[in-house]
Amino acid sequence: MSTTTTPTMAPETPGAPTAPRSQSAFSAEQLIAAIPGAFRKLDPRQMWRNPVMFIVEVGAAFTTVLAIAEPFLGGPESSGGSSVPASFTWGIAVWLWLTVLFANLAESVAEGRGKAQADSLRKTRTSTTAHAVTGYSPDGDPAATTTPTREVSSADLQLGDVVAVTAGDLIPGDGDIIWGIASVDESAITGESAPVVRESGGDRSAVTGGTRVLSDRIVVKITSKPGETFVDRMIGLVEGASRQKTPNEIALNILLASLTIIFVIVTLTLNPIASYSAATVSLPVLVALLVCLIPTTIGALLSAIGIAGMDRLVQHNVLAMSGRAVEAAGDVTTLLLDKTGTITYGNRRASEFVTLEGVPAAELIRTAALSSLADPTPEGKSVVDLAGVEGIHVGEFAPGDIVPFTAQTRMSGLDQPDGTQIRKGAGSAVIAWIEQDGRVASSVLADLDEQVERIANSGGTPLVVAVKTATGEGRLLGVVHLKDIVKEGLKERFAEMRAMGIRTVMITGDNPLTAKAIAAEAGVDDFLAEATPEDKLALIRREQQGGNLVAMTGDGTNDAPALAQADVGVAMNTGTSAAKEAGNMVDLDSDPSKLIDIVRIGKQLLITRGALTTFSIANDIAKYFAIIPAMFMGVFPGLAVLNIMGLHSPSSAVLSAIIFNAIVIVVLIPLALRGVKYRPLSASKILGRNLLVYGVGGVIAPFIGIKLIDLIVGLLPGF
């Protein structure tokens, strides 16, 4: 499951861009770069997609027309029984335009962060020369270096073409390796400088156009059409060009539009009601009041929150194919994780040497280390390493004939020059080897069976070690305990998932006994042992039928059905094309444990949206109670008691509210881009915290902000 890397760092490819790493949520450079985009978004053809801000833009345009016409119409009308300064309408118009501009700025800054990544990726999409195999046949020999090829432009490659790529060449398009193995530099895509190994016939056969082969030769079958490569899809997604509104956003937009319509009706009825008291409310005041009442804060930031959520995934080198996938990650209740490479390191390691009765520990350790010197597997190397920790060093080589492991013998070892034979392997195979020259004492077998059973019950793998002298006398020395090593810190992270109401399930092909032991050590809630692709698919469907949203990772073609069925399917970039097509996210780093981070980012997106919606609605209610008493206390002196802030005048109250309404958007842009700090709490506790912090904060902030602005506005002539 995990990405295979070579021990050395890849040389830097001249001119190859790397994916930008984490950026600050909001900086002066980003702000300056986003300003032109904010002005371009003033186009009504774009604004109408955001009903709330479209109403504000219409109000700004209408108020501007009124401000221009006022000198010809005899000046501004009175409002609430008090005179209105000549500059009042222009002030309202200017701040309404700034409100729209600030909303566009939030979205433009969010989009700009993705465009930086897209520009970097676009540089990798240059046309390169490809060596297309002429007359390729599936029955032919793709390994043949004499196979005729023709040079074509990578832009002319079609789906199904076969190309040969040698060391130093750029891979001309997305495809699957059908022959060969090579080290590939993917820094242009992932930003990581360490090369990765790609090979045919496995789950690491997919290659991406624009990456460079560092060694050997591979033959690749193109799996994408021109203009539809993985990089093309990445560019479109991170730029936001292909971003569609998610169901949650659509529902929230409907709610905001409904509230806007309600407040339009409320505002239109104010003037008829005021006329009964011989009062008038000017049109600029009505527009200002409408803008203060409708949910402009969340309407301005909603799109930026969604774009920033996807951008946070990009900063973690995860590409979400849709905003829906990010939202679904926030609502996940069941998390399926593969054991190997996700929960464990992927290779079993020697953890202890267990001697049989009467056998010196040093003899067992030395013999086990000698039998493992020629073992190239990580397990064999771990035996030598553990022996060194125990103080037994056998060097790098040992004289004798190496006996390699085979599926038939299920043993490996060393035949030394003096006739001594050493074997290490499965218990039954080693016992049978010993008993070729004589029976083993029942007490020794009982001791061995006890140790083997203990290790097996703990989820480990027992390797029995034995030695046979030149005379044929054999002895069982003991057992090497191999175990899957659970990654550090996972138990705590799974505990956080549990606190969030997420159930974790480990999926493994191991037997139930081993699976149970690993699951207990890792701290997952459940496990599925001896899992087949059909078992994974059935488990996901059962969870979904129970009302759960399911997330899982995968990298192989056999994972594709389950990835497609899961609500959040995270495919590894090292995996097959089928897996990447089936999933709705691709992890460019191919780190399966990142699924936990994806869930956290999804939840942060939903929490941020909920928190700022709570703040916006509370903010609007507070503005209503802050300015209405000040507006009408000239007509209804009894309302003066409700003017608890002591606002200077009706005109200063309205203008201060409009200014605050615009400024609060700018203040909240960094929070919308960065996201509300996530804490692993239950849904009820998160809701309570949001109501306390952002609900109460949304009520208090306008009273403070409007009062401070009113103190300044009150100093202006006429106010």
XYZ file of C-alpha atoms in Angstrom:
719
model
C 0.000 0.000 0.000
C 2.730 2.498 0.855
C 4.925 4.184 -1.695
C 8.200 2.401 -2.334
C 11.170 4.715 -2.432
C 14.851 4.286 -3.047
C 17.222 5.173 -0.227
C 18.759 8.086 -2.102
C 17.300 11.416 -2.996
C 16.355 12.063 -6.602
C 18.418 14.596 -8.490
C 16.533 17.748 -9.216
C 15.074 17.932 -12.681
C 16.121 21.180 -14.332
C 13.157 23.418 -14.715
C 10.739 20.991 -13.104
C 8.355 22.832 -10.846
C 7.286 21.468 -7.542
C 3.898 21.677 -5.973
C 3.736 24.578 -3.542
C 3.617 23.607 0.070
C 1.563 25.174 2.811
C 0.825 28.864 2.533
C -0.370 31.396 5.021
C -4.120 31.815 5.159
C -4.004 35.489 4.208
C -1.089 37.693 3.169
C -0.542 41.099 1.583
C 0.785 39.471 -1.594
C -2.332 37.332 -1.960
C -4.529 40.359 -1.310
C -2.849 42.492 -3.984
C -2.968 39.659 -6.520
C -6.686 39.092 -5.827
C -7.850 42.700 -6.263
C -8.149 42.614 -10.108
C -10.187 39.432 -9.854
C -12.477 41.028 -7.273
C -13.271 43.870 -9.704
C -13.866 41.445 -12.580
C -16.391 39.583 -10.456
C -18.537 42.735 -10.260
C -19.938 41.618 -13.615
C -23.673 40.967 -12.946
C -23.422 37.822 -15.082
C -21.212 36.386 -12.353
C -22.860 38.057 -9.378
C -26.314 36.569 -9.982
C -24.950 33.148 -8.936
C -24.776 34.554 -5.390
C -28.327 35.867 -4.755
C -27.477 37.687 -1.517
C -24.564 39.655 -2.936
C -26.422 40.243 -6.202
C -29.133 42.058 -4.191
C -26.398 44.140 -2.539
C -24.921 45.037 -5.935
C -28.348 46.050 -7.249
C -28.814 48.176 -4.126
C -25.396 49.756 -4.620
C -26.185 50.619 -8.243
C -29.620 52.001 -7.295
C -28.183 54.128 -4.479
C -25.478 55.449 -6.812
C -28.142 56.575 -9.266
C -30.014 58.274 -6.394
C -26.836 60.028 -5.252
C -26.252 61.356 -8.773
C -29.876 62.481 -9.130
C -30.245 64.123 -5.698
C -28.787 67.533 -6.672
C -31.438 67.755 -9.383
C -34.250 66.567 -7.098
C -33.737 68.980 -4.261
C -31.429 66.990 -1.941
C -31.935 63.881 0.186
C -35.154 63.186 1.988
C -35.493 63.261 5.714
C -35.421 60.009 7.643
C -37.163 59.214 10.883
C -37.925 62.858 11.537
C -34.317 64.088 11.304
C -32.449 65.843 8.529
C -30.029 63.903 6.367
C -26.639 65.337 5.317
C -25.980 65.781 1.610
C -23.098 63.290 1.697
C -25.244 60.565 3.271
C -26.447 58.894 0.066
C -22.959 58.929 -1.442
C -21.614 57.378 1.761
C -24.200 54.607 1.589
C -23.443 53.989 -2.112
C -19.676 53.837 -1.615
C -19.884 51.387 1.289
C -22.388 49.181 -0.515
C -19.966 48.894 -3.435
C -17.183 48.119 -0.971
C -19.364 45.409 0.592
C -19.741 43.720 -2.795
C -16.053 44.199 -3.556
C -14.988 42.695 -0.224
C -17.195 39.659 -0.868
C -15.597 39.200 -4.289
C -12.182 39.702 -2.718
C -12.762 36.785 -0.353
C -13.590 34.473 -3.241
C -10.780 35.839 -5.396
C -8.166 35.282 -2.659
C -9.394 31.707 -2.177
C -9.218 31.042 -5.920
C -5.787 32.651 -6.174
C -4.296 30.169 -3.722
C -5.340 27.354 -6.055
C -4.142 29.157 -9.174
C -0.588 29.228 -7.825
C -0.671 25.425 -7.719
C -2.306 25.297 -11.168
C 0.377 27.524 -12.723
C 3.051 25.224 -11.333
C 1.287 22.161 -12.727
C 0.708 23.809 -16.101
C 4.480 24.038 -16.590
C 4.673 20.235 -16.492
C 2.177 19.961 -19.344
C 4.615 20.961 -22.077
C 4.617 18.934 -25.266
C 7.411 16.354 -25.269
C 8.724 13.871 -27.774
C 7.332 10.381 -27.312
C 8.704 7.125 -28.671
C 5.578 5.313 -29.831
C 5.977 1.581 -30.380
C 5.179 0.766 -33.994
C 2.773 -2.088 -34.609
C 2.488 -3.065 -30.968
C 0.714 -6.360 -30.337
C -0.367 -7.702 -26.920
C 1.222 -10.993 -27.961
C 4.516 -9.317 -28.789
C 7.568 -8.848 -26.581
C 7.462 -5.359 -25.022
C 10.858 -6.015 -23.442
C 12.600 -6.100 -26.790
C 14.846 -3.055 -27.120
C 14.876 -3.571 -30.900
C 11.127 -2.975 -31.170
C 10.698 -0.254 -33.809
C 9.489 3.102 -32.514
C 8.600 6.411 -34.104
C 8.931 9.871 -32.637
C 5.645 11.709 -32.126
C 4.537 14.681 -30.075
C 2.981 13.800 -26.746
C 0.020 15.977 -27.759
C -0.701 13.542 -30.616
C -0.846 10.418 -28.448
C -4.207 8.682 -28.378
C -5.910 6.404 -25.883
C -4.361 2.925 -26.141
C -1.042 3.990 -27.733
C 2.074 2.256 -26.423
C 5.297 4.186 -25.789
C 8.781 3.263 -24.627
C 10.390 5.519 -22.019
C 14.049 5.291 -21.014
C 16.124 6.881 -18.252
C 16.144 10.670 -18.461
C 12.957 10.919 -20.532
C 9.705 12.553 -19.483
C 6.700 10.249 -19.463
C 4.570 11.701 -22.297
C 1.126 10.924 -20.876
C -0.869 9.140 -18.201
C -0.684 5.386 -18.508
C -0.025 1.968 -17.019
C 3.329 0.198 -17.228
C 2.901 -3.022 -19.215
C 6.552 -4.013 -18.944
C 9.533 -3.077 -16.827
C 10.380 -1.392 -13.560
C 11.891 2.061 -13.089
C 12.602 4.780 -10.581
C 10.452 7.819 -11.331
C 10.841 11.434 -10.198
C 7.324 12.731 -9.384
C 8.456 15.967 -7.731
C 6.723 18.016 -10.428
C 3.396 16.590 -9.247
C 3.805 15.870 -5.549
C 6.583 18.262 -4.514
C 8.541 15.388 -2.953
C 12.138 14.973 -4.109
C 12.471 11.261 -3.248
C 11.918 9.043 -6.307
C 9.343 6.267 -6.336
C 9.424 2.842 -7.929
C 6.876 2.002 -10.603
C 6.551 -1.501 -12.059
C 4.257 -3.544 -14.240
C 1.786 -6.115 -13.041
C 0.990 -4.671 -9.628
C -0.757 -1.876 -7.794
C 2.103 0.550 -8.544
C 1.864 0.409 -12.317
C 0.260 3.808 -12.971
C 2.455 6.687 -14.153
C 1.601 10.355 -14.681
C 2.463 12.455 -17.696
C 5.152 15.063 -17.012
C 7.078 12.945 -14.511
C 10.620 11.805 -15.348
C 12.100 8.304 -15.503
C 15.402 8.238 -13.603
C 16.555 4.684 -14.309
C 15.933 1.657 -16.511
C 13.379 1.341 -19.308
C 9.620 0.922 -19.197
C 6.893 0.378 -21.755
C 3.720 2.349 -21.044
C 0.195 2.025 -22.433
C -1.516 5.447 -22.605
C -4.799 5.526 -20.658
C -5.937 9.127 -21.239
C -7.056 11.209 -24.188
C -5.283 14.484 -25.080
C -6.473 17.245 -22.773
C -7.938 14.752 -20.296
C -4.809 13.753 -18.419
C -4.546 13.627 -14.653
C -2.598 16.895 -14.673
C -5.302 18.543 -16.807
C -7.913 17.445 -14.281
C -5.769 18.710 -11.421
C -5.363 22.116 -13.074
C -9.098 22.492 -13.624
C -9.923 21.407 -10.097
C -7.418 23.501 -8.188
C -8.292 26.571 -10.261
C -11.926 26.073 -9.386
C -12.954 26.010 -13.048
C -14.611 22.635 -12.584
C -15.849 23.287 -9.092
C -19.590 22.794 -8.679
C -21.641 23.855 -5.692
C -22.133 21.045 -3.213
C -25.561 19.959 -1.921
C -24.800 21.620 1.403
C -23.912 24.891 -0.319
C -26.994 24.726 -2.534
C -29.229 24.173 0.507
C -27.566 27.033 2.364
C -27.892 29.307 -0.682
C -31.612 28.516 -0.808
C -31.912 29.401 2.882
C -30.031 32.673 2.398
C -32.105 33.553 -0.657
C -35.295 32.852 1.304
C -34.169 35.087 4.161
C -33.284 37.775 1.628
C -36.769 37.665 0.097
C -38.355 37.870 3.551
C -36.295 40.941 4.483
C -37.020 42.577 1.115
C -40.717 42.312 1.960
C -40.129 43.581 5.515
C -38.146 46.562 4.242
C -40.749 47.478 1.621
C -43.454 47.628 4.313
C -41.513 50.037 6.539
C -42.335 53.167 4.591
C -46.127 52.562 4.506
C -46.050 51.844 8.243
C -44.001 54.993 8.938
C -46.354 57.126 6.848
C -49.137 56.587 9.389
C -46.978 58.527 11.840
C -46.264 61.304 9.365
C -42.702 60.024 8.998
C -40.777 59.102 5.873
C -37.914 56.725 5.323
C -35.645 57.661 2.420
C -34.823 55.138 -0.292
C -31.068 55.059 0.578
C -32.011 54.260 4.190
C -34.331 51.459 3.065
C -31.570 49.980 0.877
C -29.077 50.292 3.736
C -31.482 48.658 6.150
C -32.114 45.794 3.724
C -28.391 45.151 3.291
C -27.895 45.178 7.064
C -30.726 42.673 7.574
C -29.995 40.107 4.872
C -27.218 37.569 5.654
C -24.476 39.371 3.743
C -21.620 38.086 5.936
C -22.092 34.385 5.204
C -23.317 35.202 1.678
C -20.007 36.950 1.033
C -17.843 34.187 2.526
C -19.731 31.021 1.559
C -17.943 30.399 -1.724
C -14.547 31.251 -0.224
C -15.107 28.730 2.592
C -15.769 25.933 0.090
C -12.822 26.800 -2.147
C -10.512 27.104 0.877
C -11.613 23.671 2.108
C -10.534 22.075 -1.163
C -7.354 24.158 -1.088
C -6.469 22.820 2.367
C -6.634 19.335 0.883
C -4.334 20.447 -1.945
C -1.894 21.752 0.659
C -1.901 18.197 2.079
C -1.253 16.878 -1.465
C -4.762 15.451 -1.732
C -6.808 16.218 -4.832
C -10.575 16.185 -4.316
C -12.489 15.509 -7.507
C -15.482 17.448 -6.167
C -16.521 19.663 -3.298
C -19.130 17.019 -2.485
C -16.301 14.643 -1.523
C -14.839 17.184 0.926
C -18.230 17.687 2.558
C -18.832 13.946 2.717
C -15.489 13.555 4.486
C -16.783 15.885 7.172
C -19.847 13.707 7.715
C -18.072 10.333 7.678
C -19.158 7.980 10.465
C -17.258 4.827 9.415
C -13.589 4.767 8.466
C -12.184 1.694 6.680
C -8.397 1.399 6.803
C -6.142 -1.205 5.273
C -3.807 -2.780 7.804
C -0.588 -3.069 5.828
C 1.018 0.296 5.190
C -1.757 2.198 6.942
C -2.037 0.892 10.484
C 1.249 -1.017 10.418
C 4.527 -0.173 8.718
C 3.944 -2.842 6.102
C 6.830 -5.173 6.972
C 6.955 -7.562 9.880
C 9.932 -7.091 12.170
C 11.712 -9.330 14.623
C 10.678 -8.317 18.128
C 12.170 -11.052 20.372
C 14.153 -14.289 20.478
C 12.467 -17.068 22.480
C 14.790 -19.910 23.542
C 13.728 -23.455 24.338
C 14.647 -25.027 27.658
C 18.396 -25.613 28.021
C 19.414 -23.517 25.010
C 21.708 -20.521 25.678
C 20.190 -17.276 24.412
C 23.448 -16.287 22.682
C 23.430 -19.499 20.620
C 19.868 -18.939 19.391
C 20.520 -15.278 18.553
C 23.758 -16.012 16.701
C 22.269 -18.909 14.749
C 19.151 -16.912 13.788
C 21.324 -13.997 12.632
C 23.557 -16.282 10.523
C 20.492 -17.837 8.877
C 19.243 -14.331 7.988
C 22.412 -12.793 6.551
C 21.478 -13.765 3.017
C 17.785 -13.016 3.488
C 17.077 -9.853 1.430
C 13.598 -9.311 2.882
C 12.902 -6.636 5.522
C 11.987 -9.443 7.911
C 15.366 -11.104 7.475
C 17.227 -7.835 7.931
C 15.250 -7.121 11.087
C 16.505 -10.410 12.600
C 20.128 -9.312 12.068
C 19.340 -5.854 13.443
C 17.692 -7.265 16.566
C 20.666 -9.564 17.124
C 22.929 -6.509 17.036
C 20.721 -4.811 19.631
C 21.169 -7.921 21.800
C 24.953 -7.607 21.438
C 25.501 -10.385 18.867
C 27.235 -9.098 15.724
C 27.811 -11.614 12.915
C 29.229 -9.250 10.324
C 27.946 -8.813 6.796
C 28.935 -12.186 5.328
C 29.269 -15.745 6.541
C 31.141 -18.593 4.818
C 29.010 -21.368 3.395
C 26.296 -22.105 0.884
C 23.147 -20.031 1.051
C 19.894 -21.972 1.139
C 17.196 -19.639 -0.254
C 13.603 -19.712 0.876
C 11.178 -21.591 -1.387
C 7.469 -22.172 -1.199
C 8.138 -25.927 -1.201
C 10.586 -26.083 1.702
C 9.207 -23.035 3.590
C 12.696 -22.607 5.058
C 15.907 -20.722 4.406
C 19.325 -20.984 5.940
C 23.060 -21.571 5.604
C 25.210 -24.681 5.067
C 28.599 -23.968 6.671
C 31.953 -25.426 5.483
C 32.287 -27.688 8.563
C 29.058 -29.469 7.650
C 26.819 -27.596 10.082
C 23.408 -26.764 8.665
C 21.226 -23.915 9.916
C 17.553 -23.554 9.106
C 14.857 -20.964 9.895
C 11.236 -21.130 8.820
C 7.760 -22.520 9.456
C 7.566 -24.748 12.525
C 6.201 -27.863 10.801
C 8.785 -27.619 7.998
C 11.726 -27.227 10.409
C 10.527 -30.117 12.617
C 10.184 -32.372 9.556
C 13.723 -31.410 8.508
C 15.111 -32.285 11.944
C 13.233 -35.591 12.116
C 14.805 -36.786 8.866
C 17.691 -37.989 11.051
C 15.901 -38.831 14.281
C 12.968 -38.125 16.508
C 12.659 -34.948 18.587
C 11.955 -35.384 22.278
C 8.290 -34.893 23.164
C 9.201 -32.458 25.948
C 11.057 -30.255 23.433
C 8.128 -30.386 21.015
C 5.713 -29.480 23.825
C 7.898 -26.510 24.792
C 8.105 -25.410 21.136
C 4.348 -25.787 20.586
C 3.670 -23.650 23.652
C 5.909 -20.815 22.423
C 4.606 -20.978 18.848
C 0.992 -20.887 20.051
C 1.707 -17.952 22.352
C 3.253 -15.916 19.518
C 0.469 -16.836 17.098
C -2.209 -15.876 19.633
C -0.593 -12.472 20.029
C -0.913 -11.886 16.285
C 2.754 -12.517 15.525
C 4.504 -14.901 13.146
C 6.758 -17.573 14.718
C 9.940 -18.588 12.840
C 11.512 -21.734 14.281
C 15.343 -21.925 14.313
C 17.215 -25.240 14.248
C 20.750 -26.505 13.667
C 22.091 -29.868 12.437
C 25.701 -30.925 12.887
C 27.839 -32.742 10.319
C 26.997 -36.054 12.044
C 23.273 -35.476 11.480
C 22.421 -34.606 15.077
C 19.693 -31.977 15.021
C 18.483 -29.573 17.690
C 15.634 -27.127 17.947
C 16.981 -23.872 19.420
C 13.988 -21.592 19.701
C 11.674 -19.173 17.941
C 12.021 -15.719 16.372
C 8.931 -13.607 17.012
C 7.995 -11.528 13.943
C 5.241 -8.991 14.378
C 3.519 -6.207 12.519
C 4.611 -2.940 14.080
C 1.740 -0.517 14.604
C 2.619 3.066 13.687
C 3.277 5.407 16.574
C 0.478 7.713 17.615
C -2.289 5.904 15.729
C -3.995 4.690 18.892
C -4.392 8.275 20.075
C -5.689 9.386 16.671
C -8.237 6.581 16.610
C -9.337 7.671 20.069
C -9.920 11.162 18.613
C -11.982 9.598 15.838
C -14.057 7.776 18.427
C -14.648 11.041 20.294
C -15.925 12.502 17.013
C -18.398 9.642 16.661
C -16.426 7.867 13.916
C -16.139 4.080 13.958
C -12.811 2.731 12.669
C -12.585 -0.657 10.927
C -9.320 -2.358 9.965
C -9.374 -4.428 6.754
C -6.766 -7.150 6.308
C -6.131 -10.401 4.511
C -4.625 -11.885 7.698
C -6.298 -14.662 9.630
C -8.808 -13.618 12.329
C -6.390 -14.383 15.181
C -3.669 -12.085 13.847
C -6.197 -9.452 12.844
C -7.716 -9.402 16.330
C -4.330 -8.855 17.978
C -3.328 -6.018 15.621
C -6.750 -4.386 15.962
C -6.472 -4.432 19.757
C -2.962 -2.956 19.694
C -3.918 -0.236 17.194
C -7.110 0.664 19.061
C -9.558 0.311 16.147
C -13.184 -0.436 16.899
C -13.578 -3.449 14.608
C -11.790 -5.481 11.962
C -12.517 -7.524 8.856
C -10.115 -10.459 8.452
C -9.332 -12.507 5.339
C -11.033 -9.767 3.334
C -11.677 -10.207 -0.391
C -12.798 -7.389 -2.760
C -16.344 -8.729 -2.467
C -16.110 -8.637 1.330
C -15.024 -4.977 1.274
C -17.882 -4.021 -1.015
C -20.415 -5.908 1.092
C -19.160 -4.243 4.288
C -19.469 -0.757 2.784
C -23.002 -1.464 1.599
C -24.038 -2.775 5.018
C -22.681 0.343 6.690
C -24.446 2.623 4.214
C -27.731 0.765 4.609
C -27.403 1.453 8.323
C -27.297 5.192 7.623
C -23.509 5.620 7.861
C -21.220 7.545 5.517
C -18.140 5.476 4.710
C -14.578 6.447 3.796
C -11.843 4.083 2.637
C -8.497 3.980 0.860
C -7.257 1.739 -1.911
C -4.653 1.463 -4.631
C -5.397 -1.650 -6.651
C -7.786 -2.547 -9.416
C -9.450 -4.939 -6.980
C -10.162 -1.930 -4.719
C -11.977 -0.017 -7.479
C -15.509 -1.338 -6.741
C -15.218 -0.489 -3.047
C -13.694 2.932 -3.781
C -16.577 3.722 -6.103
C -19.140 2.543 -3.554
C -17.651 4.449 -0.607
C -18.895 7.973 0.068
C -15.244 9.082 0.294
C -12.921 6.923 -1.771
C -9.262 7.957 -1.524
C -7.125 6.395 -4.257
C -3.356 6.302 -3.969
C -1.408 8.090 -6.712
C 0.858 5.031 -6.839
C -2.131 2.861 -7.636
C -3.700 1.718 -10.855
C -5.651 3.941 -13.209
C -8.793 1.983 -12.348
C -8.426 2.862 -8.660
C -7.858 6.569 -9.396
C -10.866 6.677 -11.706
C -13.077 4.994 -9.101
C -12.164 7.206 -6.131
C -13.336 10.773 -5.605
C -10.004 11.822 -4.090
C -6.405 11.083 -5.032
C -3.594 11.205 -2.485
C -0.516 12.382 -4.370
C 1.772 11.231 -1.547
C 0.177 7.754 -1.485
C 0.008 7.755 2.301
C -3.080 5.726 3.284
C -3.043 7.008 6.861
C -3.772 10.484 5.474
C -7.430 9.439 5.370
C -7.630 10.525 8.991
C -6.417 14.026 8.043
C -8.931 14.166 5.190
C -11.770 13.522 7.629
C -10.461 16.265 9.913
C -10.273 18.755 7.014
C -13.804 17.835 5.919
C -15.124 18.370 9.416
C -13.251 21.660 9.668
C -14.956 22.821 6.455
C -18.421 22.022 7.797
C -17.658 23.518 11.204
C -16.307 26.706 9.602
C -19.393 27.063 7.441
C -21.688 26.427 10.411
C -19.778 28.779 12.702
C -19.789 31.695 10.249
C -23.456 31.098 9.390
C -24.263 31.292 13.100
C -22.199 34.470 13.407
C -23.838 36.030 10.344
C -27.433 35.446 11.459
C -26.726 36.606 15.019
C -24.867 39.581 13.570
C -27.848 40.599 11.424
C -30.279 40.390 14.338
C -27.981 42.533 16.480
C -27.649 45.170 13.718
C -31.447 45.342 13.502
C -31.854 46.073 17.202
C -28.894 48.449 17.117
C -30.106 50.794 14.391
C -33.938 50.621 14.334
C -34.378 52.514 17.661
C -31.965 55.216 16.505
C -33.736 55.550 13.152
C -37.208 56.158 14.575
C -36.639 57.767 17.960
C -37.204 61.192 16.315
C -40.775 60.152 15.506
C -41.284 57.879 18.489
C -39.396 59.436 21.430
C -40.238 56.388 23.503
C -37.786 54.353 21.412
C -34.924 56.434 22.805
C -34.791 54.115 25.816
C -33.901 51.273 23.420
C -31.004 53.240 21.922
C -28.721 51.622 24.453
C -25.582 52.457 22.471
C -26.414 56.167 22.384
C -25.865 56.468 18.644
C -25.339 60.048 17.507
C -28.214 60.360 15.016
C -30.370 58.233 12.687
C -28.121 58.998 9.709
C -24.924 58.185 11.621
C -26.540 54.965 12.921
C -27.426 53.781 9.401
C -24.067 54.705 7.877
C -22.163 53.137 10.808
C -24.121 49.908 10.385
C -23.356 49.804 6.648
C -19.643 50.447 7.277
C -19.523 47.750 9.948
C -21.366 45.368 7.623
C -18.619 45.798 5.010
C -15.624 45.755 7.350
C -16.683 42.582 9.163
C -16.388 40.684 5.848
C -12.722 41.677 5.513
C -12.067 40.810 9.156
C -13.509 37.312 8.650
C -11.725 36.488 5.362
C -8.636 35.009 7.115
C -10.884 32.834 9.294
C -12.844 31.647 6.242
C -9.609 30.694 4.444
C -7.830 29.202 7.433
C -10.905 27.506 8.865
C -12.211 27.405 12.406
C -9.855 25.462 14.635
C -11.054 21.891 14.765
C -11.458 20.022 18.038
C -12.445 16.332 18.216
C -15.806 16.792 19.944
C -19.238 15.281 19.476
C -21.750 17.059 17.212
C -23.779 18.351 20.172
C -20.704 19.810 21.869
C -19.525 21.424 18.622
C -22.965 22.970 18.142
C -22.998 24.252 21.720
C -19.534 25.741 21.343
C -20.433 27.449 18.055
C -23.583 28.949 19.565
C -21.598 30.203 22.539
C -18.585 31.581 20.666
C -19.991 32.646 17.296
C -23.635 33.117 18.258
C -22.939 35.289 21.274
C -19.977 36.858 19.471
C -22.210 37.678 16.516
C -24.617 39.484 18.833
C -21.973 41.447 20.742
C -19.658 42.424 17.848
C -22.118 44.748 16.033
C -22.909 46.701 19.200
C -19.222 47.345 19.801
C -18.280 47.887 16.161
C -21.195 50.143 15.251
C -20.661 52.265 18.371
C -16.974 52.801 17.610
C -17.705 53.698 13.989
C -20.553 56.005 15.088
C -18.134 57.951 17.294
C -16.081 58.712 14.174
C -19.023 59.318 11.821
C -20.596 61.672 14.373
C -17.604 63.978 13.985
C -18.350 64.490 10.293
C -20.237 67.664 9.236
C -23.995 67.185 9.053
C -24.102 63.921 10.989
